[in-house]
Amino acid sequence: MMEDFILRALIAALGISIIAGSLGCFVIWKRMSYFSESISHSALLGVSLGLASGLGIHVGLVVIGAIFAGLIVVLQQRKILSNDAILGIFSHLALSLGIVVLSIVSGTNTDYFSLLFGDVLSINNQDIIWIYAILVVVVGLLLIFWQRLLLLTLNEELAVSQGLNRTRYQLLFMGMIALTVSISVQVVGVLLITSLLIIPPAVARVFARTPHTMAFQSIIVSIAAVLMGLSASLFYDLATGPMIVIALGVLFIASQLFVKKLG
């Protein structure tokens, strides 16, 4: 029979795969890979403040992620600096603040490796509940606002002319990324979260012909990579997060070779 901790890891990773696979399509379409990386770096600060306040790391991750996302949107609206400059500043600032605050709060015994690269095998039942609660929220929001988010992505000028509030939906999308980051830390870690958002849709884009099929295929790719990475991690006793990302990389390279062969 499967060990309990392996079963919990599998259930949690599959839930995150569904969220990241579907939301990651918009990250690719909007060309916001660097933004998701900036928010993921703020996760370390969220963990440290969650521990310091006693509210827990999940609450800290969501709050800090939402604050950083809001600040980035405000600064982007002012158009004083380019988007990549703003994201670069926030990315490195968040990561540095997180390391400093975490060292003060947790002392010298902090397991930085698990925070940076994930530790899916340490997930408990409460974490699973949190993951699937966010899954319901994020997938529900995507289903409700799919057409509007897609229109803003494909033709922003047309969407605005039809009365859609660009800033409102941008904040909504960034909030969903913050939620996704908050539950992905334990699986792939702070430094590898972005790969879970961008590689599955990058693979699916090779085969998909419509946005809906791309989102569905992205979820399938994400689930397949999680199963491959988790199995290799257990069999060879290696870090799970990096193995999942390596599995994603293998699938991506295979998809590109497939396209080249067809060409």
Coordinates of N, CA and C in Angstrom, one line a residue, residues 107-236:
G107 N 15.8 32.1 13.0 CA 17.1 31.7 13.5 C 18.0 31.0 12.5
T108 N 19.0 30.3 12.9 CA 19.9 29.6 12.0 C 19.5 28.2 11.6
N109 N 18.4 27.7 12.2 CA 18.0 26.4 11.8 C 16.9 26.3 10.7
T110 N 16.8 27.4 10.0 CA 15.8 27.5 8.9 C 16.3 26.6 7.8
D111 N 15.3 25.8 7.3 CA 15.6 24.9 6.1 C 15.4 25.7 4.8
Y112 N 16.4 26.4 4.4 CA 16.3 27.2 3.2 C 16.1 26.4 1.9
F113 N 16.7 25.2 1.9 CA 16.6 24.3 0.8 C 15.2 24.0 0.4
S114 N 14.4 23.6 1.4 CA 13.0 23.2 1.2 C 12.2 24.4 0.8
L115 N 12.5 25.6 1.3 CA 11.8 26.8 0.9 C 12.1 27.2 -0.6
L116 N 13.4 27.1 -0.9 CA 13.8 27.5 -2.3 C 13.5 26.5 -3.3
F117 N 13.5 25.2 -3.0 CA 13.3 24.1 -4.0 C 12.1 23.2 -3.7
G118 N 11.4 23.4 -2.6 CA 10.2 22.7 -2.3 C 10.5 21.4 -1.5
D119 N 9.4 21.0 -0.8 CA 9.4 19.7 0.0 C 8.0 19.2 0.0
V120 N 7.6 18.6 -1.1 CA 6.2 18.2 -1.3 C 5.9 17.0 -0.3
L121 N 6.9 16.3 0.1 CA 6.7 15.1 1.0 C 6.3 15.5 2.4
S122 N 6.5 16.8 2.7 CA 6.2 17.3 4.1 C 4.8 17.8 4.2
I123 N 4.0 17.7 3.1 CA 2.6 18.3 3.1 C 1.7 17.5 4.0
N124 N 0.9 18.2 4.7 CA -0.1 17.6 5.6 C -1.5 17.8 5.2
N125 N -2.5 17.3 5.9 CA -3.9 17.3 5.5 C -4.4 18.8 5.4
Q126 N -3.9 19.6 6.3 CA -4.3 21.0 6.3 C -3.8 21.7 5.0
D127 N -2.6 21.4 4.6 CA -2.1 22.0 3.4 C -3.0 21.5 2.2
I128 N -3.4 20.3 2.2 CA -4.2 19.8 1.1 C -5.6 20.5 1.0
I129 N -6.1 20.8 2.2 CA -7.4 21.5 2.2 C -7.2 22.9 1.7
W130 N -6.1 23.5 2.1 CA -5.8 24.9 1.6 C -5.6 24.9 0.1
I131 N -4.9 23.9 -0.4 CA -4.6 23.8 -1.9 C -5.9 23.7 -2.7
Y132 N -6.8 22.8 -2.2 CA -8.0 22.5 -3.0 C -9.1 23.6 -2.8
A133 N -9.0 24.4 -1.7 CA -9.8 25.5 -1.5 C -9.5 26.6 -2.5
I134 N -8.1 26.8 -2.7 CA -7.7 27.8 -3.7 C -7.9 27.3 -5.1
L135 N -7.8 26.0 -5.3 CA -8.2 25.4 -6.6 C -9.6 25.8 -7.0
V136 N -10.5 25.7 -6.1 CA -11.9 26.0 -6.4 C -12.1 27.5 -6.7
V137 N -11.4 28.3 -5.9 CA -11.4 29.8 -6.1 C -10.9 30.2 -7.5
V138 N -9.6 29.7 -7.8 CA -8.9 30.1 -9.0 C -9.6 29.6 -10.2
V139 N -9.9 28.3 -10.2 CA -10.6 27.7 -11.4 C -12.0 28.3 -11.6
G140 N -12.7 28.6 -10.5 CA -14.0 29.2 -10.5 C -13.9 30.6 -11.2
L141 N -12.9 31.4 -10.8 CA -12.7 32.7 -11.3 C -12.4 32.7 -12.8
L142 N -11.6 31.7 -13.2 CA -11.2 31.5 -14.6 C -12.4 31.2 -15.4
L143 N -13.2 30.3 -14.9 CA -14.4 29.9 -15.7 C -15.4 31.1 -15.8
I144 N -15.5 31.9 -14.8 CA -16.5 33.0 -14.8 C -16.0 34.1 -15.7
F145 N -14.7 34.4 -15.6 CA -14.1 35.6 -16.4 C -13.3 35.2 -17.6
W146 N -13.4 33.9 -18.0 CA -12.6 33.4 -19.1 C -12.7 34.3 -20.3
Q147 N -13.9 34.6 -20.8 CA -14.0 35.3 -22.0 C -13.5 36.8 -21.9
R148 N -13.7 37.4 -20.8 CA -13.2 38.8 -20.6 C -11.7 38.8 -20.5
L149 N -11.1 37.9 -19.7 CA -9.7 37.8 -19.6 C -9.0 37.5 -21.0
L150 N -9.7 36.6 -21.7 CA -9.2 36.2 -23.0 C -9.2 37.4 -24.0
L151 N -10.3 38.2 -24.0 CA -10.5 39.3 -24.8 C -9.4 40.4 -24.5
L152 N -9.2 40.6 -23.2 CA -8.2 41.6 -22.8 C -6.8 41.1 -23.2
T153 N -6.6 39.9 -23.3 CA -5.3 39.3 -23.7 C -5.1 39.4 -25.2
L154 N -6.1 39.1 -26.0 CA -5.9 39.0 -27.4 C -6.1 40.4 -28.1
N155 N -7.0 41.2 -27.5 CA -7.3 42.5 -28.1 C -7.7 43.5 -27.0
E156 N -6.7 44.1 -26.4 CA -6.9 45.0 -25.2 C -7.7 46.2 -25.6
E157 N -7.4 46.8 -26.8 CA -8.1 48.0 -27.2 C -9.6 47.7 -27.4
L158 N -9.9 46.6 -28.0 CA -11.3 46.2 -28.3 C -12.0 46.0 -26.9
A159 N -11.3 45.3 -26.0 CA -11.9 45.0 -24.7 C -12.2 46.3 -23.9
V160 N -11.3 47.3 -24.0 CA -11.5 48.5 -23.3 C -12.7 49.3 -23.9
S161 N -12.7 49.3 -25.2 CA -13.8 50.0 -25.9 C -15.2 49.4 -25.6
Q162 N -15.2 48.1 -25.2 CA -16.5 47.5 -24.8 C -16.8 47.7 -23.4
G163 N -16.0 48.4 -22.7 CA -16.3 48.8 -21.3 C -15.6 48.0 -20.2
L164 N -14.7 47.1 -20.6 CA -14.0 46.3 -19.6 C -12.9 47.2 -18.9
N165 N -12.8 47.0 -17.6 CA -11.9 47.8 -16.8 C -10.5 47.0 -16.8
R166 N -9.6 47.5 -17.5 CA -8.3 46.8 -17.7 C -7.6 46.7 -16.4
T167 N -7.5 47.7 -15.6 CA -6.8 47.6 -14.3 C -7.5 46.6 -13.3
R168 N -8.8 46.6 -13.3 CA -9.5 45.7 -12.4 C -9.2 44.2 -12.8
Y169 N -9.2 43.9 -14.0 CA -9.0 42.5 -14.4 C -7.5 42.2 -14.3
Q170 N -6.6 43.2 -14.5 CA -5.2 43.0 -14.3 C -4.9 42.6 -12.8
L171 N -5.6 43.3 -11.9 CA -5.5 43.0 -10.5 C -6.1 41.7 -10.1
L172 N -7.2 41.3 -10.8 CA -7.8 40.0 -10.6 C -6.8 38.9 -11.0
F173 N -6.2 39.1 -12.2 CA -5.3 38.0 -12.7 C -4.1 37.9 -11.8
M174 N -3.5 39.1 -11.4 CA -2.3 39.0 -10.5 C -2.7 38.4 -9.1
G175 N -3.9 38.7 -8.6 CA -4.3 38.1 -7.4 C -4.4 36.6 -7.5
M176 N -4.8 36.0 -8.7 CA -4.8 34.6 -8.9 C -3.4 34.0 -8.9
I177 N -2.5 34.8 -9.5 CA -1.1 34.3 -9.5 C -0.6 34.2 -8.1
A178 N -0.9 35.3 -7.3 CA -0.5 35.3 -5.9 C -1.0 34.1 -5.1
L179 N -2.3 33.7 -5.4 CA -2.9 32.6 -4.7 C -2.1 31.3 -5.1
T180 N -1.9 31.2 -6.4 CA -1.2 30.0 -7.0 C 0.2 29.9 -6.4
V181 N 0.9 31.0 -6.3 CA 2.3 31.0 -5.7 C 2.2 30.5 -4.2
S182 N 1.2 30.9 -3.5 CA 1.1 30.6 -2.1 C 0.9 29.1 -1.8
I183 N 0.4 28.4 -2.7 CA 0.3 26.9 -2.5 C 1.3 26.1 -3.2
S184 N 2.2 26.8 -4.0 CA 3.2 26.0 -4.8 C 4.5 26.0 -4.2
V185 N 4.7 26.8 -3.1 CA 6.0 26.8 -2.5 C 6.5 25.5 -2.0
Q186 N 5.6 24.7 -1.3 CA 6.0 23.4 -0.8 C 6.3 22.4 -1.8
V187 N 5.7 22.6 -3.0 CA 5.9 21.6 -4.1 C 7.2 21.8 -4.9
V188 N 7.4 23.0 -5.4 CA 8.6 23.3 -6.2 C 9.5 24.4 -5.6
G189 N 9.1 25.0 -4.6 CA 9.9 26.0 -4.0 C 9.8 27.4 -4.6
V190 N 10.4 28.4 -3.9 CA 10.3 29.8 -4.4 C 11.0 30.0 -5.7
L191 N 12.1 29.4 -5.9 CA 12.9 29.6 -7.2 C 12.4 28.9 -8.4
L192 N 11.5 27.9 -8.2 CA 11.1 27.1 -9.3 C 9.6 27.2 -9.7
I193 N 8.9 28.1 -8.9 CA 7.4 28.2 -9.2 C 7.1 28.7 -10.6
T194 N 7.9 29.6 -11.1 CA 7.6 30.1 -12.4 C 7.6 29.0 -13.5
S195 N 8.5 28.0 -13.3 CA 8.6 26.9 -14.3 C 7.3 26.2 -14.4
L196 N 6.6 26.0 -13.2 CA 5.3 25.3 -13.2 C 4.2 26.1 -13.9
L197 N 4.4 27.4 -14.0 CA 3.4 28.2 -14.7 C 3.6 28.3 -16.2
I198 N 4.9 28.3 -16.6 CA 5.1 28.6 -18.0 C 5.5 27.4 -18.9
I199 N 6.1 26.4 -18.3 CA 6.5 25.2 -19.2 C 5.3 24.4 -19.7
P200 N 4.3 24.0 -18.8 CA 3.2 23.2 -19.3 C 2.4 23.9 -20.5
P201 N 2.1 25.2 -20.4 CA 1.4 25.8 -21.6 C 2.4 26.0 -22.8
A202 N 3.7 26.1 -22.5 CA 4.6 26.2 -23.6 C 4.6 24.9 -24.4
V203 N 4.5 23.8 -23.7 CA 4.4 22.4 -24.4 C 3.1 22.3 -25.1
A204 N 2.0 22.7 -24.4 CA 0.7 22.5 -24.9 C 0.5 23.4 -26.2
R205 N 1.2 24.5 -26.3 CA 1.0 25.4 -27.4 C 1.4 24.8 -28.7
V206 N 2.3 23.8 -28.6 CA 2.8 23.1 -29.8 C 1.6 22.3 -30.5
F207 N 0.7 21.8 -29.7 CA -0.3 20.9 -30.2 C -1.7 21.5 -30.3
A208 N -1.9 22.5 -29.4 CA -3.3 23.1 -29.3 C -3.6 24.0 -30.5
R209 N -4.9 24.0 -30.8 CA -5.4 24.8 -31.9 C -6.4 25.9 -31.4
T210 N -6.8 25.8 -30.2 CA -7.7 26.8 -29.6 C -7.3 27.1 -28.2
P211 N -7.6 28.3 -27.6 CA -7.3 28.6 -26.2 C -7.8 27.5 -25.3
H212 N -9.0 27.0 -25.5 CA -9.6 26.1 -24.6 C -8.8 24.7 -24.6
T213 N -8.4 24.3 -25.7 CA -7.7 23.0 -25.8 C -6.3 23.2 -25.3
M214 N -5.7 24.4 -25.4 CA -4.4 24.7 -24.9 C -4.4 24.6 -23.4
A215 N -5.4 25.2 -22.8 CA -5.6 25.1 -21.3 C -5.7 23.7 -20.8
F216 N -6.6 22.9 -21.5 CA -6.8 21.5 -21.1 C -5.5 20.7 -21.3
Q217 N -4.8 20.9 -22.4 CA -3.6 20.1 -22.6 C -2.5 20.6 -21.7
S218 N -2.5 21.8 -21.3 CA -1.5 22.3 -20.3 C -1.6 21.6 -19.0
I219 N -2.9 21.4 -18.6 CA -3.2 20.7 -17.3 C -2.7 19.3 -17.4
I220 N -2.9 18.6 -18.6 CA -2.5 17.2 -18.8 C -0.9 17.2 -18.7
V221 N -0.2 18.1 -19.3 CA 1.2 18.1 -19.3 C 1.7 18.3 -17.9
S222 N 1.1 19.2 -17.2 CA 1.5 19.5 -15.8 C 1.3 18.3 -14.9
I223 N 0.2 17.6 -15.1 CA 0.0 16.4 -14.3 C 1.0 15.3 -14.6
A224 N 1.3 15.1 -15.9 CA 2.2 14.1 -16.3 C 3.6 14.4 -15.8
A225 N 4.0 15.7 -15.8 CA 5.3 16.0 -15.2 C 5.4 15.8 -13.7
V226 N 4.3 16.1 -13.0 CA 4.3 15.9 -11.6 C 4.4 14.4 -11.3
L227 N 3.7 13.5 -12.0 CA 3.8 12.1 -11.8 C 5.2 11.6 -12.1
M228 N 5.8 12.1 -13.2 CA 7.2 11.7 -13.6 C 8.2 12.1 -12.5
G229 N 8.1 13.4 -12.1 CA 9.0 14.0 -11.2 C 8.9 13.3 -9.8
L230 N 7.7 13.1 -9.3 CA 7.5 12.5 -8.0 C 8.0 11.1 -8.0
S231 N 7.7 10.3 -9.1 CA 8.2 8.9 -9.2 C 9.7 8.9 -9.2
A232 N 10.4 9.7 -10.0 CA 11.8 9.7 -10.0 C 12.4 10.2 -8.7
S233 N 11.8 11.1 -8.1 CA 12.3 11.6 -6.8 C 12.3 10.5 -5.7
L234 N 11.2 9.7 -5.7 CA 11.1 8.6 -4.7 C 12.0 7.5 -5.0
F235 N 12.1 7.2 -6.3 CA 13.0 6.0 -6.8 C 14.4 6.3 -6.6
Y236 N 14.9 7.5 -6.9 CA 16.3 7.8 -6.8 C 16.7 8.6 -5.6

